[in-house]
């Protein structure tokens, strides 16, 4: 069998996902985010875009969170198969391509995200599928499809927005011609423009969210010193009132009662003033800003994902997680019944045990990304630069714009695997001049 290695890799990976469905029904719910996505009233999100909410709305008539998680669990193996097919097309043997997609199949955090009512699993698939499609073959049709997927990724998580520009720069730099470039731009602009127009109608602002300034302001709470910044009176209310060494991690400044952010009236006004304060803080204290970013990025050198005694929402629960009374009705209306995460043994225990070791340590991920860049340049595999740069953007941008979070790094895993595989492939895509769009035919079986 030509694809025996892939089949062997797929079967246990599907088994792990079955354990998640059996062990933690109906789904894992994350803080307030999951309940914001599940609300019946469809409106543009204030702190996050509502693209994922639209998908949940399509599935609402089934009244089944289990259906949502099962569909998300199917996306992971499907994505692995797609990346495998691309790497085989480029000449990798079956065992090599299967080896490179094993992180997509077995990383515990990807399985965790698939089982969460969160936008991340869908975002991972949209971004990786778009990049893989553009690397597979560039034509106006594939460029339009890739652009549409990246546009949908942008309304699912705003960190995906730069990837559309990155893809356009890739087509331009590799001289694929104006038709694919135009197709990419137009197709990507359709969901983004439609969503921003919806926000304009509902909230009076042509934007995807009304919180980019808030997040950047929370980033500056790691170092901001108003004695140095000297903000005008209208911004002074946003000055922190505790010493730097006592300040909590940036995300806490968005939600906790000690934050001065709620003192600013009006959602749009708050976001605007917070963004202005943040820019002043960064310009006044550039060294402190970069030091805060560097501190966050050092987390990528940590071998262990989470310590045994570490409190984190990203650990599979050992007991049922009750839902707060303020949001219980939202989840139960979607499920048409009890929606709290149940823990069913022994399946849950088996998956919790796997979570302690079933992941790609971030230092290895960083090393693989560096190797992908180096090999791409040395072997002139320029197509590998698109997934490599996309992975770098996803990993590096959050500490600059908000803060480091494990969840923000994991979407880079499929892109790093794809980039590394392309640099190791037996053949590069054919090039035939300025308007060439042809890629090599199917890889040797």
Coordinates of C-alpha atoms in Angstrom, one line a residue:
X1 CA 0.0 0.0 0.0
X2 CA 1.5 3.4 -1.1
X3 CA 0.2 5.2 2.0
X4 CA 0.6 2.6 4.6
X5 CA 2.6 4.9 6.9
X6 CA -0.1 7.5 6.9
X7 CA -2.8 4.9 7.7
X8 CA -0.7 3.6 10.6
X9 CA -0.3 7.1 11.9
X10 CA -3.9 8.0 11.5
X11 CA -5.5 5.2 13.5
X12 CA -4.1 5.9 17.0
X13 CA -4.6 9.7 16.4
X14 CA -8.3 9.0 15.7
X15 CA -8.4 6.9 18.9
X16 CA -7.1 9.9 20.9
X17 CA -9.9 12.0 19.6
X18 CA -12.5 9.3 20.4
X19 CA -11.1 9.4 24.0
X20 CA -11.8 13.1 24.1
X21 CA -15.4 12.7 22.9
X22 CA -16.0 9.8 25.3
X23 CA -14.1 11.2 28.3
X24 CA -15.2 14.9 28.3
X25 CA -18.7 15.2 26.9
X26 CA -20.2 17.3 25.5
X27 CA -17.3 19.8 25.1
X28 CA -14.7 21.9 27.0
X29 CA -15.8 25.4 27.7
X30 CA -13.3 28.2 28.0
X31 CA -13.9 31.1 30.4
X32 CA -16.2 33.7 28.9
X33 CA -15.1 33.2 25.3
X34 CA -17.1 30.0 24.7
X35 CA -20.3 31.6 25.9
X36 CA -19.8 34.7 23.8
X37 CA -19.5 32.5 20.8
X38 CA -22.6 30.4 21.8
X39 CA -25.0 33.4 22.3
X40 CA -28.1 33.2 20.2
X41 CA -28.0 36.9 19.3
X42 CA -25.6 37.2 16.4
X43 CA -23.7 40.5 16.6
X44 CA -20.1 41.6 15.7
X45 CA -17.9 40.8 18.7
X46 CA -16.4 43.7 20.7
X47 CA -13.2 42.0 21.9
X48 CA -13.1 39.2 19.3
X49 CA -14.5 38.8 15.8
X50 CA -17.6 36.6 15.5
X51 CA -16.7 34.4 12.5
X52 CA -16.7 31.3 14.7
X53 CA -20.1 32.3 16.0
X54 CA -21.5 32.2 12.5
X55 CA -20.3 28.6 12.2
X56 CA -21.9 27.7 15.5
X57 CA -25.1 29.4 14.4
X58 CA -25.3 27.1 11.3
X59 CA -25.0 24.1 13.7
X60 CA -27.4 25.4 16.3
X61 CA -30.5 23.6 15.0
X62 CA -28.9 20.3 16.0
X63 CA -28.6 21.5 19.6
X64 CA -25.4 19.4 20.1
X65 CA -22.1 20.6 21.4
X66 CA -20.9 17.1 20.7
X67 CA -21.6 17.6 17.0
X68 CA -19.4 20.7 17.1
X69 CA -16.5 18.9 18.7
X70 CA -16.8 15.9 16.5
X71 CA -16.7 18.0 13.4
X72 CA -13.7 19.9 14.8
X73 CA -12.0 16.6 15.6
X74 CA -12.4 15.5 12.0
X75 CA -10.7 18.7 10.8
X76 CA -7.4 17.8 12.4
X77 CA -6.8 14.5 10.7
X78 CA -8.2 15.9 7.4
X79 CA -5.6 18.7 7.6
X80 CA -2.8 16.2 8.2
X81 CA -3.9 14.2 5.1
X82 CA -3.8 17.4 3.0
X83 CA -0.3 18.4 4.2
X84 CA 0.8 14.8 3.6
X85 CA -0.5 14.8 0.1
X86 CA 1.3 18.1 -0.7
X87 CA 4.6 16.7 0.7
X88 CA 4.2 13.5 -1.3
X89 CA 3.5 15.6 -4.4
X90 CA 6.9 17.3 -3.8
X91 CA 8.7 14.0 -3.7
X92 CA 8.9 13.0 -0.1
X93 CA 8.5 9.2 0.5
X94 CA 5.4 8.0 2.3
X95 CA 7.2 7.4 5.6
X96 CA 8.8 10.9 5.5
X97 CA 5.6 12.7 4.8
X98 CA 3.8 10.7 7.5
X99 CA 6.5 11.5 10.0
X100 CA 6.2 15.2 9.3
X101 CA 2.5 15.3 9.9
X102 CA 2.6 13.3 13.2
X103 CA 2.6 16.6 15.2
X104 CA -0.7 17.6 13.6
X105 CA -2.1 14.2 14.6
X106 CA -0.7 13.8 18.0
X107 CA 0.0 17.1 19.7
X108 CA -2.2 17.1 22.8
X109 CA -2.9 20.8 22.5
X110 CA -4.3 20.5 19.0
X111 CA -6.6 17.8 20.3
X112 CA -7.6 20.0 23.2
X113 CA -8.4 22.9 20.9
X114 CA -10.5 20.6 18.7
X115 CA -12.6 19.7 21.8
X116 CA -13.0 23.3 22.9
X117 CA -15.8 25.6 21.9
X118 CA -13.2 28.1 20.7
X119 CA -12.3 29.5 17.3
X120 CA -8.7 28.2 17.4
X121 CA -9.2 24.7 15.7
X122 CA -11.1 26.2 12.8
X123 CA -8.5 29.0 12.6
X124 CA -5.7 26.5 12.3
X125 CA -7.4 24.7 9.5
X126 CA -8.3 27.9 7.6
X127 CA -4.7 29.3 7.7
X128 CA -2.9 26.1 7.0
X129 CA -5.2 25.1 4.2
X130 CA -4.8 28.5 2.5
X131 CA -1.0 28.4 2.7
X132 CA -0.9 24.8 1.5
X133 CA -3.1 25.6 -1.4
X134 CA -1.0 28.5 -2.5
X135 CA 2.1 26.4 -2.2
X136 CA 0.5 23.5 -4.0
X137 CA -0.3 25.4 -7.2
X138 CA -0.8 29.0 -8.0
X139 CA -3.5 29.9 -10.5
X140 CA -6.2 32.6 -10.2
X141 CA -8.6 30.0 -8.9
X142 CA -6.3 28.6 -6.2
X143 CA -5.3 32.2 -5.3
X144 CA -8.9 33.2 -4.9
X145 CA -9.7 30.2 -2.8
X146 CA -6.6 30.8 -0.6
X147 CA -7.5 34.5 -0.3
X148 CA -11.1 33.6 0.8
X149 CA -9.8 31.2 3.4
X150 CA -7.4 33.8 4.8
X151 CA -10.2 36.3 4.8
X152 CA -12.4 33.9 6.8
X153 CA -9.4 33.3 9.1
X154 CA -9.2 37.1 9.7
X155 CA -12.8 37.2 10.9
X156 CA -12.2 34.1 13.0
X157 CA -9.1 35.5 14.8
X158 CA -7.7 38.9 13.9
X159 CA -4.1 37.7 14.2
X160 CA -4.7 36.1 10.8
X161 CA -5.0 39.5 9.1
X162 CA -1.3 39.9 8.4
X163 CA -1.2 36.6 6.7
X164 CA -3.3 37.9 3.8
X165 CA -0.7 40.6 3.2
X166 CA 2.1 38.0 3.6
X167 CA 0.4 35.8 0.9
X168 CA 0.1 38.8 -1.4
X169 CA 3.8 39.6 -0.9
X170 CA 4.7 36.0 -1.7
X171 CA 2.8 36.1 -5.0
X172 CA 4.4 39.4 -5.9
X173 CA 7.9 38.4 -4.9
X174 CA 7.7 35.1 -6.9
X175 CA 6.3 37.0 -9.9
X176 CA 3.2 34.9 -10.5
X177 CA 1.6 37.7 -12.4
X178 CA -1.3 40.1 -11.6
X179 CA -4.2 37.8 -12.1
X180 CA -3.5 35.5 -9.1
X181 CA -2.5 38.5 -7.0
X182 CA -5.8 40.3 -7.9
X183 CA -7.8 37.1 -7.3
X184 CA -6.2 36.7 -3.8
X185 CA -6.8 40.3 -2.8
X186 CA -10.4 40.5 -4.0
X187 CA -11.4 37.1 -2.5
X188 CA -9.8 38.0 0.8
X189 CA -11.4 41.4 1.0
X190 CA -14.9 39.9 0.5
X191 CA -15.4 38.4 4.0
X192 CA -13.3 41.1 5.7
X193 CA -15.3 43.9 4.0
X194 CA -18.6 42.2 4.7
X195 CA -17.8 41.7 8.3
X196 CA -16.5 45.3 8.8
X197 CA -19.6 46.6 7.1
X198 CA -21.8 44.5 9.5
X199 CA -19.9 46.1 12.4
X200 CA -20.4 49.5 11.0
X201 CA -24.1 49.0 10.8
X202 CA -24.4 47.4 14.2
X203 CA -21.9 49.5 16.2
X204 CA -21.0 52.5 14.1
X205 CA -17.4 51.5 13.5
X206 CA -15.9 50.1 10.3
X207 CA -13.7 47.5 11.9
X208 CA -13.4 43.8 12.9
X209 CA -13.3 44.5 16.6
X210 CA -13.3 47.4 19.1
X211 CA -10.5 46.1 21.3
X212 CA -7.2 46.3 19.5
X213 CA -6.3 49.4 21.4
X214 CA -7.3 47.7 24.7
X215 CA -5.1 44.7 24.1
X216 CA -2.1 46.9 23.2
X217 CA -2.7 49.0 26.3
X218 CA -2.7 45.9 28.4
X219 CA 0.7 45.0 26.9
X220 CA 2.1 48.3 28.1
X221 CA 1.0 47.6 31.7
X222 CA 4.1 45.4 32.0
X223 CA 6.3 48.5 32.0
X224 CA 4.3 51.8 31.6
X225 CA 5.5 54.6 33.9
X226 CA 3.4 57.7 33.6
X227 CA 6.1 59.8 35.1
X228 CA 8.1 59.0 31.9
X229 CA 5.1 59.0 29.5
X230 CA 3.6 62.2 30.8
X231 CA 0.2 61.6 29.2
X232 CA -2.4 64.4 28.8
X233 CA -5.2 64.6 31.3
X234 CA -7.7 62.7 29.1
X235 CA -5.3 59.7 29.1
X236 CA -4.0 59.9 32.7
X237 CA -7.0 57.9 33.9
X238 CA -5.4 54.8 32.2
X239 CA -2.2 55.1 34.3
X240 CA -1.6 52.0 36.4
X241 CA -1.6 52.6 40.2
X242 CA 0.7 49.8 41.3
X243 CA 4.5 49.3 41.1
X244 CA 5.8 47.5 38.0
X245 CA 7.1 44.5 40.0
X246 CA 3.6 43.9 41.5
X247 CA 1.6 44.1 38.3
X248 CA -0.1 41.0 37.1
X249 CA 0.2 39.6 33.6
X250 CA -1.2 41.8 30.8
X251 CA -4.5 40.0 30.1
X252 CA -5.6 40.5 33.7
X253 CA -5.7 44.3 33.0
X254 CA -8.5 43.7 30.5
X255 CA -10.9 42.0 32.8
X256 CA -10.1 42.5 36.5
X257 CA -11.7 45.0 38.8
X258 CA -8.4 46.7 39.6
X259 CA -8.0 47.8 36.0
X260 CA -8.6 51.5 35.2
X261 CA -9.9 50.5 31.7
X262 CA -13.6 50.3 32.7
X263 CA -13.3 53.9 34.1
X264 CA -13.3 55.2 30.5
X265 CA -16.9 55.4 29.2
X266 CA -18.0 54.1 25.8
X267 CA -16.6 51.1 24.0
X268 CA -15.2 52.8 21.0
X269 CA -13.9 55.8 23.0
X270 CA -12.2 53.4 25.4
X271 CA -10.5 51.5 22.6
X272 CA -9.3 54.7 21.0
X273 CA -7.9 56.2 24.2
X274 CA -6.3 52.9 25.2
X275 CA -4.6 52.6 21.8
X276 CA -3.4 56.2 22.0
X277 CA -2.0 55.7 25.5
X278 CA -0.3 52.5 24.4
X279 CA 1.4 54.2 21.5
X280 CA 2.7 57.0 23.7
X281 CA 4.0 54.5 26.2
X282 CA 5.9 52.5 23.6
X283 CA 7.4 55.6 22.1
X284 CA 8.4 56.9 25.5
X285 CA 9.8 53.6 26.7
X286 CA 10.9 51.6 23.6
X287 CA 13.5 49.7 25.6
X288 CA 11.1 48.6 28.3
X289 CA 8.6 47.6 25.6
X290 CA 11.1 45.4 23.8
X291 CA 12.3 43.9 27.1
X292 CA 8.7 42.9 28.0
X293 CA 8.3 41.3 24.5
X294 CA 11.6 39.5 25.0
X295 CA 10.5 38.2 28.4
X296 CA 7.4 36.7 26.8
X297 CA 9.3 35.2 23.9
X298 CA 11.6 33.4 26.4
X299 CA 8.6 31.2 27.1
X300 CA 9.3 29.5 23.8
X301 CA 12.4 28.1 25.3
X302 CA 10.5 26.3 28.0
X303 CA 10.6 22.5 27.4
X304 CA 7.5 21.6 29.5
X305 CA 4.2 22.9 28.3
X306 CA 2.7 23.1 31.7
X307 CA 4.0 22.1 35.1
X308 CA 2.2 19.4 37.1
X309 CA 1.0 21.8 39.8
X310 CA 0.4 24.8 37.4
X311 CA -3.0 26.2 37.3
X312 CA -4.1 26.7 33.7
X313 CA -7.3 26.4 31.7
X314 CA -5.5 24.2 29.2
X315 CA -5.4 21.1 31.4
X316 CA -8.0 18.4 30.9
X317 CA -10.2 18.5 34.0
X318 CA -10.3 15.7 36.6
X319 CA -13.8 16.7 37.8
X320 CA -16.9 18.2 36.3
X321 CA -16.6 21.9 35.6
X322 CA -19.7 23.8 36.8
X323 CA -20.9 26.7 34.7
X324 CA -21.4 30.1 36.2
X325 CA -25.0 31.0 36.7
X326 CA -24.6 34.1 34.6
X327 CA -23.8 32.2 31.4
X328 CA -25.3 28.8 32.1
X329 CA -28.4 29.6 30.2
X330 CA -26.4 30.5 27.1
X331 CA -24.8 27.1 26.9
X332 CA -27.9 25.1 27.9
X333 CA -29.9 26.9 25.3
X334 CA -27.5 25.8 22.6
X335 CA -27.3 22.3 23.9
X336 CA -31.0 22.1 24.8
X337 CA -30.1 20.6 28.1
X338 CA -27.2 20.3 30.6
X339 CA -24.0 21.6 29.0
X340 CA -21.4 21.4 31.8
X341 CA -18.3 19.4 30.9
X342 CA -18.6 15.9 32.4
X343 CA -15.6 13.6 33.2
X344 CA -16.1 10.0 32.2
X345 CA -13.6 7.5 33.5
X346 CA -11.5 5.7 32.4
X347 CA -11.4 7.5 29.1
X348 CA -10.7 10.9 30.6
X349 CA -7.9 9.5 32.8
X350 CA -6.2 7.9 29.8
X351 CA -6.3 11.2 27.9
X352 CA -5.1 13.2 30.9
X353 CA -2.1 10.8 31.2
X354 CA -1.3 11.3 27.5
X355 CA -1.5 15.1 27.9
X356 CA 1.6 15.0 30.2
X357 CA 3.9 13.9 27.4
X358 CA 2.0 14.0 24.0
X359 CA 3.3 17.3 22.6
X360 CA 6.0 19.0 20.6
X361 CA 8.2 20.9 23.0
X362 CA 8.4 24.5 21.9
X363 CA 12.2 24.6 21.8
X364 CA 12.1 21.8 19.2
X365 CA 9.4 23.8 17.3
X366 CA 11.6 26.9 17.3
X367 CA 14.6 24.8 16.1
X368 CA 12.5 23.3 13.3
X369 CA 11.4 26.8 12.2
X370 CA 15.0 28.1 12.2
X371 CA 16.1 25.0 10.2
X372 CA 13.2 25.6 7.7
X373 CA 14.4 29.1 7.1
X374 CA 18.0 28.0 6.7
X375 CA 17.3 25.1 4.4
X376 CA 14.9 27.2 2.3
X377 CA 17.7 29.6 1.5
X378 CA 20.4 27.1 1.1
X379 CA 18.3 24.8 -1.2
X380 CA 16.5 27.6 -2.9
X381 CA 13.1 26.2 -1.8
X382 CA 11.4 29.6 -1.8
X383 CA 8.0 28.2 -1.6
X384 CA 8.8 27.0 2.0
X385 CA 9.2 30.6 3.0
X386 CA 5.5 31.3 2.9
X387 CA 4.5 28.7 5.6
X388 CA 7.7 29.6 7.6
X389 CA 7.0 33.3 7.6
X390 CA 3.3 32.6 8.4
X391 CA 4.4 30.5 11.4
X392 CA 6.8 33.2 12.5
X393 CA 4.1 35.8 12.3
X394 CA 1.7 33.7 14.4
X395 CA 4.3 33.0 17.1
X396 CA 6.0 36.4 17.3
X397 CA 3.1 38.9 16.9
X398 CA 1.1 38.2 20.1
X399 CA 3.8 39.3 22.6
X400 CA 4.1 42.6 20.6
X401 CA 0.3 43.2 20.5
X402 CA -1.0 41.6 23.7
X403 CA 0.9 38.9 25.6
X404 CA 2.3 35.4 25.2
X405 CA -0.1 32.5 25.5
X406 CA 0.4 28.8 24.8
X407 CA -2.8 28.9 22.7
X408 CA -1.3 31.5 20.4
X409 CA 1.8 29.4 19.5
X410 CA 0.1 26.1 18.7
X411 CA -1.4 27.2 15.3
X412 CA 2.1 27.5 14.0
X413 CA 2.8 23.8 14.4
X414 CA 1.2 22.7 11.1
X415 CA 2.9 25.5 9.2
X416 CA 6.3 24.7 10.6
X417 CA 5.9 21.0 9.7
X418 CA 4.8 22.0 6.2
X419 CA 7.7 24.5 5.8
X420 CA 10.3 21.9 7.0
X421 CA 8.8 19.2 4.7
X422 CA 9.1 21.5 1.6
X423 CA 12.8 22.2 2.3
X424 CA 13.5 18.4 2.5
X425 CA 11.4 17.5 -0.5
X426 CA 13.0 15.8 -3.5
X427 CA 11.9 18.4 -6.0
X428 CA 11.1 22.1 -6.1
X429 CA 8.1 23.6 -8.0
X430 CA 8.8 24.3 -11.6
X431 CA 9.4 27.9 -12.5
X432 CA 8.9 29.2 -16.1
X433 CA 9.1 32.9 -16.0
X434 CA 7.1 35.9 -14.9
X435 CA 3.7 34.4 -15.6
X436 CA 4.4 30.8 -14.8
X437 CA 1.9 29.2 -12.5
X438 CA 2.6 25.5 -13.2
X439 CA 3.7 23.2 -10.4
X440 CA 5.1 19.7 -10.9
X441 CA 2.8 16.8 -11.5
X442 CA 2.1 14.3 -8.8
X443 CA 5.1 13.0 -6.9
X444 CA 6.4 9.6 -7.7
X445 CA 4.5 6.9 -5.9

